[in-house]
mmCIF file of C-alpha atoms and ligand atoms in Angstrom:
data_model
loop_
_atom_site.group_PDB
_atom_site.id
_atom_site.type_symbol
_atom_site.label_atom_id
_atom_site.label_comp_id
_atom_site.label_asym_id
_atom_site.label_seq_id
_atom_site.Cartn_x
_atom_site.Cartn_y
_atom_site.Cartn_z
ATOM 1 C CA MET Q 1108 -162.416 -81.143 8.056
ATOM 2 C CA TYR Q 1109 -160.067 -82.971 10.339
ATOM 3 C CA PHE Q 1110 -158.829 -86.519 9.732
ATOM 4 C CA GLU Q 1111 -157.052 -88.667 12.278
ATOM 5 C CA GLU Q 1112 -153.917 -90.531 11.231
ATOM 6 C CA THR Q 1113 -154.783 -94.106 10.257
ATOM 7 C CA PHE Q 1114 -152.955 -97.160 11.475
ATOM 8 C CA MET Q 1115 -151.828 -98.019 7.935
ATOM 9 C CA ASN Q 1116 -150.320 -94.556 7.495
ATOM 10 C CA PHE Q 1117 -148.617 -94.762 10.842
ATOM 11 C CA ILE Q 1118 -147.086 -98.148 10.092
ATOM 12 C CA LEU Q 1119 -146.118 -97.172 6.541
ATOM 13 C CA HIS Q 1120 -144.143 -94.189 7.860
ATOM 14 C CA HIS Q 1121 -142.597 -96.330 10.537
ATOM 15 C CA GLN Q 1122 -141.388 -98.864 7.933
ATOM 16 C CA GLU Q 1123 -140.040 -96.106 5.695
ATOM 17 C CA ARG Q 1124 -138.235 -94.357 8.577
ATOM 18 C CA HIS Q 1125 -136.486 -97.621 9.413
ATOM 19 C CA ASN Q 1126 -135.771 -98.575 5.791
ATOM 20 C CA ARG Q 1127 -137.890 -101.678 6.083
ATOM 21 C CA THR Q 1128 -139.842 -103.623 3.474
ATOM 22 C CA TYR Q 1129 -143.608 -103.524 3.108
ATOM 23 C CA HIS Q 1130 -144.060 -107.205 3.913
ATOM 24 C CA PHE Q 1131 -144.894 -106.328 7.509
ATOM 25 C CA LEU Q 1132 -147.733 -104.080 6.317
ATOM 26 C CA THR Q 1133 -149.234 -106.974 4.422
ATOM 27 C CA LEU Q 1134 -149.081 -109.110 7.550
ATOM 28 C CA MET Q 1135 -150.635 -106.359 9.677
ATOM 29 C CA ASP Q 1136 -153.394 -105.927 7.122
ATOM 30 C CA ALA Q 1137 -154.160 -109.661 7.442
ATOM 31 C CA LEU Q 1138 -154.296 -109.456 11.250
ATOM 32 C CA ILE Q 1139 -156.533 -106.387 11.170
ATOM 33 C CA SER Q 1140 -158.895 -108.013 8.645
ATOM 34 C CA ALA Q 1141 -159.095 -111.063 10.908
ATOM 35 C CA ALA Q 1142 -159.786 -108.935 13.999
ATOM 36 C CA LYS Q 1143 -162.581 -107.001 12.250
ATOM 37 C CA HIS Q 1144 -164.114 -110.211 11.000
ATOM 38 C CA ILE Q 1145 -163.970 -111.774 14.484
ATOM 39 C CA GLN Q 1146 -165.508 -108.631 15.975
ATOM 40 C CA HIS Q 1147 -168.328 -108.832 13.415
ATOM 41 C CA TYR Q 1148 -169.001 -112.458 14.360
ATOM 42 C CA TYR Q 1149 -168.838 -111.597 18.030
ATOM 43 C CA LEU Q 1150 -171.411 -108.826 17.605
ATOM 44 C CA THR Q 1151 -173.772 -110.785 15.381
ATOM 45 C CA GLY Q 1152 -173.050 -114.331 16.550
ATOM 46 C CA ALA Q 1153 -175.931 -114.514 18.994
ATOM 47 C CA LEU Q 1154 -178.329 -113.398 16.250
ATOM 48 C CA LYS Q 1155 -176.980 -116.057 13.923
ATOM 49 C CA GLY Q 1156 -177.185 -118.683 16.634
ATOM 50 C CA ASN Q 1157 -173.431 -119.168 16.643
ATOM 51 C CA LEU Q 1158 -172.744 -118.596 20.319
ATOM 52 C CA GLY Q 1159 -174.429 -121.766 21.504
ATOM 53 C CA LEU Q 1160 -172.697 -124.935 22.518
ATOM 54 C CA ALA Q 1161 -170.401 -126.462 19.924
ATOM 55 C CA GLY Q 1162 -171.872 -129.644 18.539
ATOM 56 C CA THR Q 1163 -175.472 -128.359 18.698
ATOM 57 C CA VAL Q 1164 -177.498 -127.099 15.744
ATOM 58 C CA ASN Q 1165 -178.457 -123.436 15.324
ATOM 59 C CA VAL Q 1166 -181.746 -121.886 14.199
ATOM 60 C CA GLN Q 1167 -180.721 -122.171 10.543
ATOM 61 C CA GLY Q 1168 -180.089 -125.878 11.040
ATOM 62 C CA GLU Q 1169 -176.302 -125.436 10.764
ATOM 63 C CA ASP Q 1170 -173.803 -127.023 13.139
ATOM 64 C CA VAL Q 1171 -172.822 -124.569 15.859
ATOM 65 C CA MET Q 1172 -169.126 -123.886 16.100
ATOM 66 C CA ARG Q 1173 -167.498 -122.543 19.211
ATOM 67 C CA MET Q 1174 -166.777 -118.840 18.869
ATOM 68 C CA ASP Q 1175 -163.073 -119.537 19.476
ATOM 69 C CA GLN Q 1176 -163.050 -122.081 16.632
ATOM 70 C CA ILE Q 1177 -164.668 -119.500 14.343
ATOM 71 C CA ALA Q 1178 -162.056 -116.910 15.369
ATOM 72 C CA HIS Q 1179 -159.284 -119.433 14.684
ATOM 73 C CA ASP Q 1180 -160.620 -120.285 11.209
ATOM 74 C CA ILE Q 1181 -160.957 -116.606 10.316
ATOM 75 C CA THR Q 1182 -157.403 -115.826 11.409
ATOM 76 C CA ILE Q 1183 -155.929 -118.812 9.574
ATOM 77 C CA HIS Q 1184 -157.697 -117.727 6.390
ATOM 78 C CA TYR Q 1185 -156.234 -114.207 6.466
ATOM 79 C CA LEU Q 1186 -152.749 -115.284 7.543
ATOM 80 C CA LYS Q 1187 -152.574 -117.908 4.805
ATOM 81 C CA SER Q 1188 -153.760 -115.530 2.119
ATOM 82 C CA SER Q 1189 -151.202 -112.908 3.129
ATOM 83 C CA GLY Q 1190 -148.472 -115.188 1.736
ATOM 84 C CA ARG Q 1191 -146.104 -113.828 4.386
ATOM 85 C CA VAL Q 1192 -146.363 -116.415 7.157
ATOM 86 C CA ILE Q 1193 -144.054 -119.431 7.456
ATOM 87 C CA HIS Q 1194 -145.682 -121.099 10.461
ATOM 88 C CA ALA Q 1195 -148.505 -120.102 12.746
ATOM 89 C CA VAL Q 1196 -149.140 -121.276 16.284
ATOM 90 C CA SER Q 1197 -152.713 -120.982 17.515
ATOM 91 C CA GLU Q 1198 -154.217 -121.609 20.912
ATOM 92 C CA GLU Q 1199 -156.869 -123.565 19.051
ATOM 93 C CA ALA Q 1200 -154.545 -125.997 17.244
ATOM 94 C CA GLU Q 1201 -152.399 -128.635 18.883
ATOM 95 C CA GLU Q 1202 -149.869 -128.723 16.024
ATOM 96 C CA VAL Q 1203 -147.850 -125.956 14.398
ATOM 97 C CA ILE Q 1204 -149.682 -124.784 11.256
ATOM 98 C CA GLU Q 1205 -147.435 -124.714 8.208
ATOM 99 C CA MET Q 1206 -148.234 -121.941 5.751
ATOM 100 C CA ASP Q 1207 -145.794 -120.475 3.241
ATOM 101 C CA THR Q 1208 -142.613 -122.320 4.240
ATOM 102 C CA LYS Q 1209 -140.646 -121.049 1.222
ATOM 103 C CA GLY Q 1210 -141.822 -117.497 0.613
ATOM 104 C CA GLY Q 1211 -143.005 -116.583 4.121
ATOM 105 C CA ARG Q 1212 -141.014 -114.234 6.364
ATOM 106 C CA TYR Q 1213 -142.797 -114.361 9.691
ATOM 107 C CA PHE Q 1214 -143.836 -116.683 12.501
ATOM 108 C CA VAL Q 1215 -147.123 -115.704 14.114
ATOM 109 C CA TYR Q 1216 -148.253 -116.919 17.552
ATOM 110 C CA PHE Q 1217 -151.839 -116.111 18.399
ATOM 111 C CA ASP Q 1218 -154.851 -116.666 20.582
ATOM 112 C CA PRO Q 1219 -157.810 -115.501 18.487
ATOM 113 C CA LEU Q 1220 -160.349 -115.397 21.316
ATOM 114 C CA ASP Q 1221 -158.835 -115.226 24.756
ATOM 115 C CA GLY Q 1222 -161.207 -114.999 27.716
ATOM 116 C CA SER Q 1223 -164.022 -116.842 25.969
ATOM 117 C CA SER Q 1224 -166.088 -117.120 29.156
ATOM 118 C CA ASN Q 1225 -166.880 -113.413 28.582
ATOM 119 C CA VAL Q 1226 -168.522 -114.052 25.202
ATOM 120 C CA SER Q 1227 -171.976 -115.022 26.449
ATOM 121 C CA HIS Q 1228 -172.018 -111.847 28.599
ATOM 122 C CA GLY Q 1229 -171.068 -109.534 25.745
ATOM 123 C CA LEU Q 1230 -167.958 -108.578 27.730
ATOM 124 C CA PRO Q 1231 -164.482 -108.038 26.258
ATOM 125 C CA VAL Q 1232 -162.305 -110.793 24.880
ATOM 126 C CA GLY Q 1233 -158.835 -110.525 23.403
ATOM 127 C CA PHE Q 1234 -157.142 -111.420 20.152
ATOM 128 C CA LEU Q 1235 -153.481 -111.581 21.120
ATOM 129 C CA PHE Q 1236 -150.550 -112.103 18.786
ATOM 130 C CA GLY Q 1237 -146.755 -112.126 18.719
ATOM 131 C CA ILE Q 1238 -144.614 -111.964 15.581
ATOM 132 C CA ALA Q 1239 -141.064 -113.200 14.998
ATOM 133 C CA LYS Q 1240 -139.126 -113.014 11.769
ATOM 134 C CA ARG Q 1241 -137.352 -115.623 9.675
ATOM 135 C CA ASN Q 1242 -133.616 -115.584 10.075
ATOM 136 C CA LEU Q 1243 -132.730 -113.955 6.765
ATOM 137 C CA ASP Q 1244 -128.946 -114.158 7.235
ATOM 138 C CA GLY Q 1245 -128.269 -117.645 8.461
ATOM 139 C CA PRO Q 1246 -129.841 -121.075 8.747
ATOM 140 C CA GLU Q 1247 -133.475 -121.056 9.818
ATOM 141 C CA ASP Q 1248 -133.891 -121.853 13.489
ATOM 142 C CA GLY Q 1249 -137.598 -122.675 13.690
ATOM 143 C CA HIS Q 1250 -140.650 -121.155 15.212
ATOM 144 C CA LEU Q 1251 -139.887 -121.573 18.926
ATOM 145 C CA ARG Q 1252 -138.736 -118.033 19.649
ATOM 146 C CA ALA Q 1253 -138.318 -116.351 23.024
ATOM 147 C CA GLY Q 1254 -140.303 -113.113 23.509
ATOM 148 C CA LYS Q 1255 -137.099 -111.041 23.305
ATOM 149 C CA GLU Q 1256 -136.862 -112.100 19.651
ATOM 150 C CA TYR Q 1257 -140.365 -110.934 18.712
ATOM 151 C CA ILE Q 1258 -140.377 -107.989 16.343
ATOM 152 C CA ALA Q 1259 -143.902 -106.968 17.314
ATOM 153 C CA ALA Q 1260 -146.740 -108.032 19.585
ATOM 154 C CA GLY Q 1261 -150.267 -106.741 19.969
ATOM 155 C CA MET Q 1262 -153.834 -107.225 21.028
ATOM 156 C CA PHE Q 1263 -157.306 -106.315 19.874
ATOM 157 C CA VAL Q 1264 -159.842 -105.946 22.666
ATOM 158 C CA ILE Q 1265 -163.054 -107.197 21.043
ATOM 159 C CA PRO Q 1266 -165.654 -105.706 20.687
ATOM 160 C CA THR Q 1267 -164.374 -102.420 22.139
ATOM 161 C CA GLY Q 1268 -162.598 -101.401 18.909
ATOM 162 C CA THR Q 1269 -159.228 -100.828 20.538
ATOM 163 C CA PHE Q 1270 -155.989 -102.175 19.177
ATOM 164 C CA THR Q 1271 -152.602 -101.962 20.895
ATOM 165 C CA LEU Q 1272 -149.375 -102.743 19.056
ATOM 166 C CA ALA Q 1273 -145.792 -102.749 20.301
ATOM 167 C CA LEU Q 1274 -142.958 -102.520 17.799
ATOM 168 C CA ARG Q 1275 -139.489 -103.585 18.846
ATOM 169 C CA GLU Q 1276 -137.554 -100.575 20.197
ATOM 170 C CA SER Q 1277 -140.281 -98.259 18.858
ATOM 171 C CA GLY Q 1278 -142.832 -98.150 21.647
ATOM 172 C CA THR Q 1279 -146.329 -99.374 22.389
ATOM 173 C CA TRP Q 1280 -149.145 -97.657 20.524
ATOM 174 C CA ARG Q 1281 -152.889 -97.714 20.992
ATOM 175 C CA PHE Q 1282 -155.421 -97.163 18.197
ATOM 176 C CA GLN Q 1283 -159.179 -96.952 18.168
ATOM 177 C CA ILE Q 1284 -161.649 -97.895 15.494
ATOM 178 C CA ASP Q 1285 -163.498 -95.034 13.771
ATOM 179 C CA GLU Q 1286 -166.849 -94.812 12.002
ATOM 180 C CA THR Q 1287 -165.334 -96.216 8.801
ATOM 181 C CA MET Q 1288 -163.945 -99.233 10.699
ATOM 182 C CA SER Q 1289 -160.356 -97.984 10.313
ATOM 183 C CA PHE Q 1290 -157.988 -98.034 13.262
ATOM 184 C CA VAL Q 1291 -156.869 -94.439 13.829
ATOM 185 C CA LYS Q 1292 -155.289 -91.987 16.260
ATOM 186 C CA PRO Q 1293 -151.988 -93.521 17.373
ATOM 187 C CA PHE Q 1294 -151.379 -92.819 21.035
ATOM 188 C CA ARG Q 1295 -148.113 -93.824 22.665
ATOM 189 C CA MET Q 1296 -148.613 -95.812 25.845
ATOM 190 C CA ILE Q 1297 -146.173 -95.204 28.686
ATOM 191 C CA LEU Q 1298 -146.909 -96.712 32.064
ATOM 192 C CA PRO Q 1299 -147.632 -93.897 34.545
ATOM 193 C CA GLU Q 1300 -144.973 -93.415 37.215
ATOM 194 C CA ASN Q 1301 -147.365 -91.892 39.695
ATOM 195 C CA SER Q 1302 -148.761 -94.780 41.727
ATOM 196 C CA LYS Q 1303 -152.030 -92.967 42.430
ATOM 197 C CA THR Q 1304 -153.780 -94.702 39.514
ATOM 198 C CA TRP Q 1305 -152.102 -98.100 39.895
ATOM 199 C CA GLU Q 1306 -154.265 -101.208 40.115
ATOM 200 C CA LEU Q 1307 -153.764 -104.870 40.954
ATOM 201 C CA SER Q 1308 -155.415 -107.519 38.805
ATOM 202 C CA PHE Q 1309 -155.583 -111.221 39.706
ATOM 203 C CA ASN Q 1310 -158.168 -113.910 40.408
ATOM 204 C CA GLU Q 1311 -158.920 -113.286 44.080
ATOM 205 C CA ALA Q 1312 -160.564 -116.720 44.387
ATOM 206 C CA ASN Q 1313 -157.118 -118.270 43.822
ATOM 207 C CA ARG Q 1314 -155.365 -116.125 46.423
ATOM 208 C CA TYR Q 1315 -154.923 -118.794 49.102
ATOM 209 C CA THR Q 1316 -153.521 -121.224 46.559
ATOM 210 C CA PHE Q 1317 -150.551 -118.935 45.822
ATOM 211 C CA SER Q 1318 -147.182 -119.414 47.558
ATOM 212 C CA GLU Q 1319 -147.027 -117.900 51.080
ATOM 213 C CA ARG Q 1320 -144.616 -115.194 49.974
ATOM 214 C CA VAL Q 1321 -146.927 -114.058 47.179
ATOM 215 C CA GLN Q 1322 -149.860 -114.069 49.627
ATOM 216 C CA ASP Q 1323 -147.804 -111.969 52.085
ATOM 217 C CA TRP Q 1324 -146.933 -109.485 49.365
ATOM 218 C CA ILE Q 1325 -150.607 -109.140 48.394
ATOM 219 C CA ALA Q 1326 -151.537 -108.609 52.059
ATOM 220 C CA GLN Q 1327 -149.054 -105.717 52.225
ATOM 221 C CA LYS Q 1328 -150.434 -104.093 49.063
ATOM 222 C CA GLU Q 1329 -154.149 -104.698 49.078
ATOM 223 C CA ARG Q 1330 -155.156 -101.501 50.823
ATOM 224 C CA LYS Q 1331 -152.908 -99.393 48.667
ATOM 225 C CA TYR Q 1332 -154.239 -100.140 45.193
ATOM 226 C CA ALA Q 1333 -157.629 -100.630 43.565
ATOM 227 C CA PHE Q 1334 -158.364 -104.166 42.481
ATOM 228 C CA ARG Q 1335 -159.858 -105.030 39.036
ATOM 229 C CA TYR Q 1336 -160.396 -108.333 37.258
ATOM 230 C CA LEU Q 1337 -162.353 -109.118 34.086
ATOM 231 C CA GLY Q 1338 -160.982 -112.609 33.473
ATOM 232 C CA ALA Q 1339 -159.691 -111.805 29.974
ATOM 233 C CA LEU Q 1340 -155.990 -111.052 29.898
ATOM 234 C CA ALA Q 1341 -156.192 -108.508 27.053
ATOM 235 C CA ALA Q 1342 -158.882 -106.485 28.815
ATOM 236 C CA ASP Q 1343 -157.181 -106.646 32.227
ATOM 237 C CA PHE Q 1344 -153.802 -105.785 30.748
ATOM 238 C CA HIS Q 1345 -155.369 -102.944 28.730
ATOM 239 C CA ARG Q 1346 -156.230 -101.219 32.031
ATOM 240 C CA ILE Q 1347 -152.782 -101.860 33.503
ATOM 241 C CA LEU Q 1348 -151.128 -100.279 30.444
ATOM 242 C CA SER Q 1349 -153.198 -97.133 30.942
ATOM 243 C CA ASN Q 1350 -153.292 -96.920 34.731
ATOM 244 C CA GLY Q 1351 -150.151 -98.777 35.844
ATOM 245 C CA GLY Q 1352 -149.943 -101.424 38.554
ATOM 246 C CA MET Q 1353 -149.621 -105.156 38.014
ATOM 247 C CA PHE Q 1354 -151.544 -108.062 36.504
ATOM 248 C CA MET Q 1355 -150.608 -111.434 37.878
ATOM 249 C CA TYR Q 1356 -151.469 -115.073 37.350
ATOM 250 C CA PRO Q 1357 -149.153 -116.754 39.867
ATOM 251 C CA ALA Q 1358 -148.397 -120.473 40.073
ATOM 252 C CA ILE Q 1359 -151.024 -122.426 42.016
ATOM 253 C CA VAL Q 1360 -149.019 -124.308 44.643
ATOM 254 C CA ASN Q 1361 -151.322 -124.572 47.680
ATOM 255 C CA HIS Q 1362 -154.569 -125.885 46.271
ATOM 256 C CA PRO Q 1363 -156.523 -127.944 48.853
ATOM 257 C CA LYS Q 1364 -156.737 -130.619 46.143
ATOM 258 C CA PRO Q 1365 -153.046 -130.975 45.213
ATOM 259 C CA GLU Q 1366 -153.935 -132.474 41.820
ATOM 260 C CA LYS Q 1367 -155.347 -129.032 40.975
ATOM 261 C CA ASN Q 1368 -152.046 -127.254 41.564
ATOM 262 C CA ARG Q 1369 -150.620 -125.531 38.480
ATOM 263 C CA LEU Q 1370 -146.913 -125.279 39.186
ATOM 264 C CA GLN Q 1371 -146.301 -123.793 35.728
ATOM 265 C CA GLY Q 1372 -149.161 -121.274 36.088
ATOM 266 C CA LYS Q 1373 -152.076 -121.144 33.670
ATOM 267 C CA LEU Q 1374 -151.244 -118.702 30.906
ATOM 268 C CA ARG Q 1375 -149.513 -119.714 27.702
ATOM 269 C CA LEU Q 1376 -146.035 -118.349 27.130
ATOM 270 C CA MET Q 1377 -145.899 -117.748 23.380
ATOM 271 C CA TYR Q 1378 -149.293 -116.145 22.673
ATOM 272 C CA GLU Q 1379 -150.334 -114.733 26.051
ATOM 273 C CA SER Q 1380 -147.518 -113.984 28.522
ATOM 274 C CA ALA Q 1381 -144.744 -113.078 26.055
ATOM 275 C CA VAL Q 1382 -147.183 -110.908 24.083
ATOM 276 C CA VAL Q 1383 -148.178 -108.740 27.040
ATOM 277 C CA ALA Q 1384 -144.588 -108.792 28.393
ATOM 278 C CA PHE Q 1385 -143.356 -107.400 25.059
ATOM 279 C CA MET Q 1386 -146.007 -104.661 25.015
ATOM 280 C CA CYS Q 1387 -145.245 -103.865 28.644
ATOM 281 C CA ARG Q 1388 -141.493 -103.566 28.099
ATOM 282 C CA GLU Q 1389 -142.026 -101.176 25.190
ATOM 283 C CA ALA Q 1390 -144.241 -99.082 27.497
ATOM 284 C CA GLY Q 1391 -141.551 -98.930 30.211
ATOM 285 C CA GLY Q 1392 -142.675 -101.878 32.328
ATOM 286 C CA ASP Q 1393 -141.517 -105.426 32.912
ATOM 287 C CA ALA Q 1394 -142.702 -109.024 33.358
ATOM 288 C CA VAL Q 1395 -141.398 -112.044 35.280
ATOM 289 C CA ASP Q 1396 -142.363 -115.671 35.931
ATOM 290 C CA GLU Q 1397 -142.628 -117.575 39.244
ATOM 291 C CA THR Q 1398 -138.828 -117.716 39.622
ATOM 292 C CA GLY Q 1399 -138.541 -113.959 39.140
ATOM 293 C CA ALA Q 1400 -136.914 -114.475 35.719
ATOM 294 C CA SER Q 1401 -137.781 -112.258 32.760
ATOM 295 C CA ILE Q 1402 -140.680 -113.623 30.693
ATOM 296 C CA LEU Q 1403 -139.032 -112.343 27.524
ATOM 297 C CA GLU Q 1404 -135.916 -114.450 28.175
ATOM 298 C CA ILE Q 1405 -137.747 -117.781 28.460
ATOM 299 C CA GLN Q 1406 -136.819 -120.068 25.575
ATOM 300 C CA PRO Q 1407 -139.981 -122.077 24.796
ATOM 301 C CA GLU Q 1408 -139.626 -125.830 24.560
ATOM 302 C CA ASN Q 1409 -143.039 -126.297 23.049
ATOM 303 C CA GLN Q 1410 -145.536 -123.938 21.505
ATOM 304 C CA HIS Q 1411 -148.248 -124.396 24.136
ATOM 305 C CA GLN Q 1412 -145.991 -124.098 27.191
ATOM 306 C CA ARG Q 1413 -147.494 -122.392 30.248
ATOM 307 C CA THR Q 1414 -145.938 -119.904 32.611
ATOM 308 C CA ALA Q 1415 -146.847 -117.931 35.709
ATOM 309 C CA LEU Q 1416 -147.005 -114.209 34.959
ATOM 310 C CA TYR Q 1417 -146.403 -110.951 36.847
ATOM 311 C CA VAL Q 1418 -146.575 -108.003 34.425
ATOM 312 C CA GLY Q 1419 -146.868 -104.244 34.844
ATOM 313 C CA SER Q 1420 -145.135 -101.243 36.402
ATOM 314 C CA LYS Q 1421 -141.431 -101.788 36.835
ATOM 315 C CA LEU Q 1422 -141.368 -100.928 40.511
ATOM 316 C CA LEU Q 1423 -143.948 -103.569 41.445
ATOM 317 C CA VAL Q 1424 -142.527 -106.209 39.103
ATOM 318 C CA ASP Q 1425 -139.000 -105.607 40.474
ATOM 319 C CA GLU Q 1426 -140.349 -105.892 43.998
ATOM 320 C CA ILE Q 1427 -142.127 -109.208 43.399
ATOM 321 C CA ALA Q 1428 -139.168 -110.513 41.359
ATOM 322 C CA GLN Q 1429 -136.850 -109.974 44.334
ATOM 323 C CA ILE Q 1430 -139.256 -111.843 46.607
ATOM 324 C CA LEU Q 1431 -139.631 -114.701 44.124
ATOM 325 C CA GLN Q 1432 -135.863 -114.974 43.687
ATOM 326 C CA SER Q 1433 -135.114 -115.006 47.447
HETATM 327 P P1 AFP H 301 -160.234 -118.641 28.717
HETATM 328 O O1 AFP H 301 -159.980 -118.176 27.321
HETATM 329 O O2 AFP H 301 -160.201 -120.112 28.852
HETATM 330 O O3 AFP H 301 -161.480 -117.994 29.314
HETATM 331 O O4 AFP H 301 -159.004 -118.146 29.612
HETATM 332 C C1 AFP H 301 -158.668 -116.804 29.672
HETATM 333 C C2 AFP H 301 -157.312 -116.668 30.280
HETATM 334 O O5 AFP H 301 -156.366 -117.443 29.579
HETATM 335 C C3 AFP H 301 -156.845 -115.216 30.346
HETATM 336 O O6 AFP H 301 -157.348 -114.397 29.343
HETATM 337 C C4 AFP H 301 -157.299 -114.749 31.705
HETATM 338 O O7 AFP H 301 -156.487 -113.734 32.238
HETATM 339 C C5 AFP H 301 -157.240 -115.994 32.543
HETATM 340 O O8 AFP H 301 -157.328 -117.095 31.628
HETATM 341 C C6 AFP H 301 -158.376 -116.071 33.528
HETATM 342 O O9 AFP H 301 -158.285 -117.260 34.237
HETATM 343 P P2 AFP H 301 -159.219 -117.528 35.528
HETATM 344 O O10 AFP H 301 -160.596 -117.776 34.995
HETATM 345 O O11 AFP H 301 -158.613 -118.745 36.130
HETATM 346 O O12 AFP H 301 -159.128 -116.340 36.419
#
């Protein structure tokens, strides 16, 4: 018989090779339990009447919760019970969530159900997370960490059963779920250098609201690369990691209704942009914001801060960064 290497084995050996504690394993176990539980709800939610409108009542006469609220509650439960988390930041909670402020070691930033408009279609959504570590040597400096200080970042693409995790200076790895619901078969992701498979991913409907220079750049490239867009960052970025190219959510600066401009972009820095930027860097790529500055260098001023995002193959990101900086 042949057995694939499990995620837990992979991460255990990684921790041992680097003389690290097992606390990180406990945290990863909590995140994986949450992801499996969310996937279960996603797959059975319609049957249980839980995918309806929040505030309505389901067939069992229970109040219907939004799927993203369910995913948030599940994740909070597992993170809290791990006993390893100091503070968590969730897309679904305005305030920072205090957990184990004395014994915890990690800060976790997450979006438990990103791309929720895909839910009612049964199409992929993401559970994205970034992890930073308590300052064990000096005074604690709080949860607002730049992406370059994350120790790990990852995403589950639900309900496809794929999980991608980047470990600082140790690469980006993809796992898939097996018949026993274990994540197995670590596969190192490196962005392909050959541009044959590269793709561009952005919301085409927004194209004429981008800055002129971004529009010009797209016009130069559009015949060269295939174009894909699912509307869920984790799923769109999943393709870019495999095929190369670039995902972008530029700033909206030319909307016909100026009040609809989004000068800071749409995506959230701490649990969307920095997460994929971290995974991308570990796979040999890069990510910048609307000024052409590195996403991983941005020091957040608040946990729900937004940023424009250009992430993917280094060549394309360097090219757009130069244009944005000029
Ligand atoms: P929702 O979770 O509100 O659907 O937003 C998803 C998302 O943050 C990200 O996953 C997508 O890449 C992006 O927004 C899609 O935004 P548009 O619908 O504006 O293209």
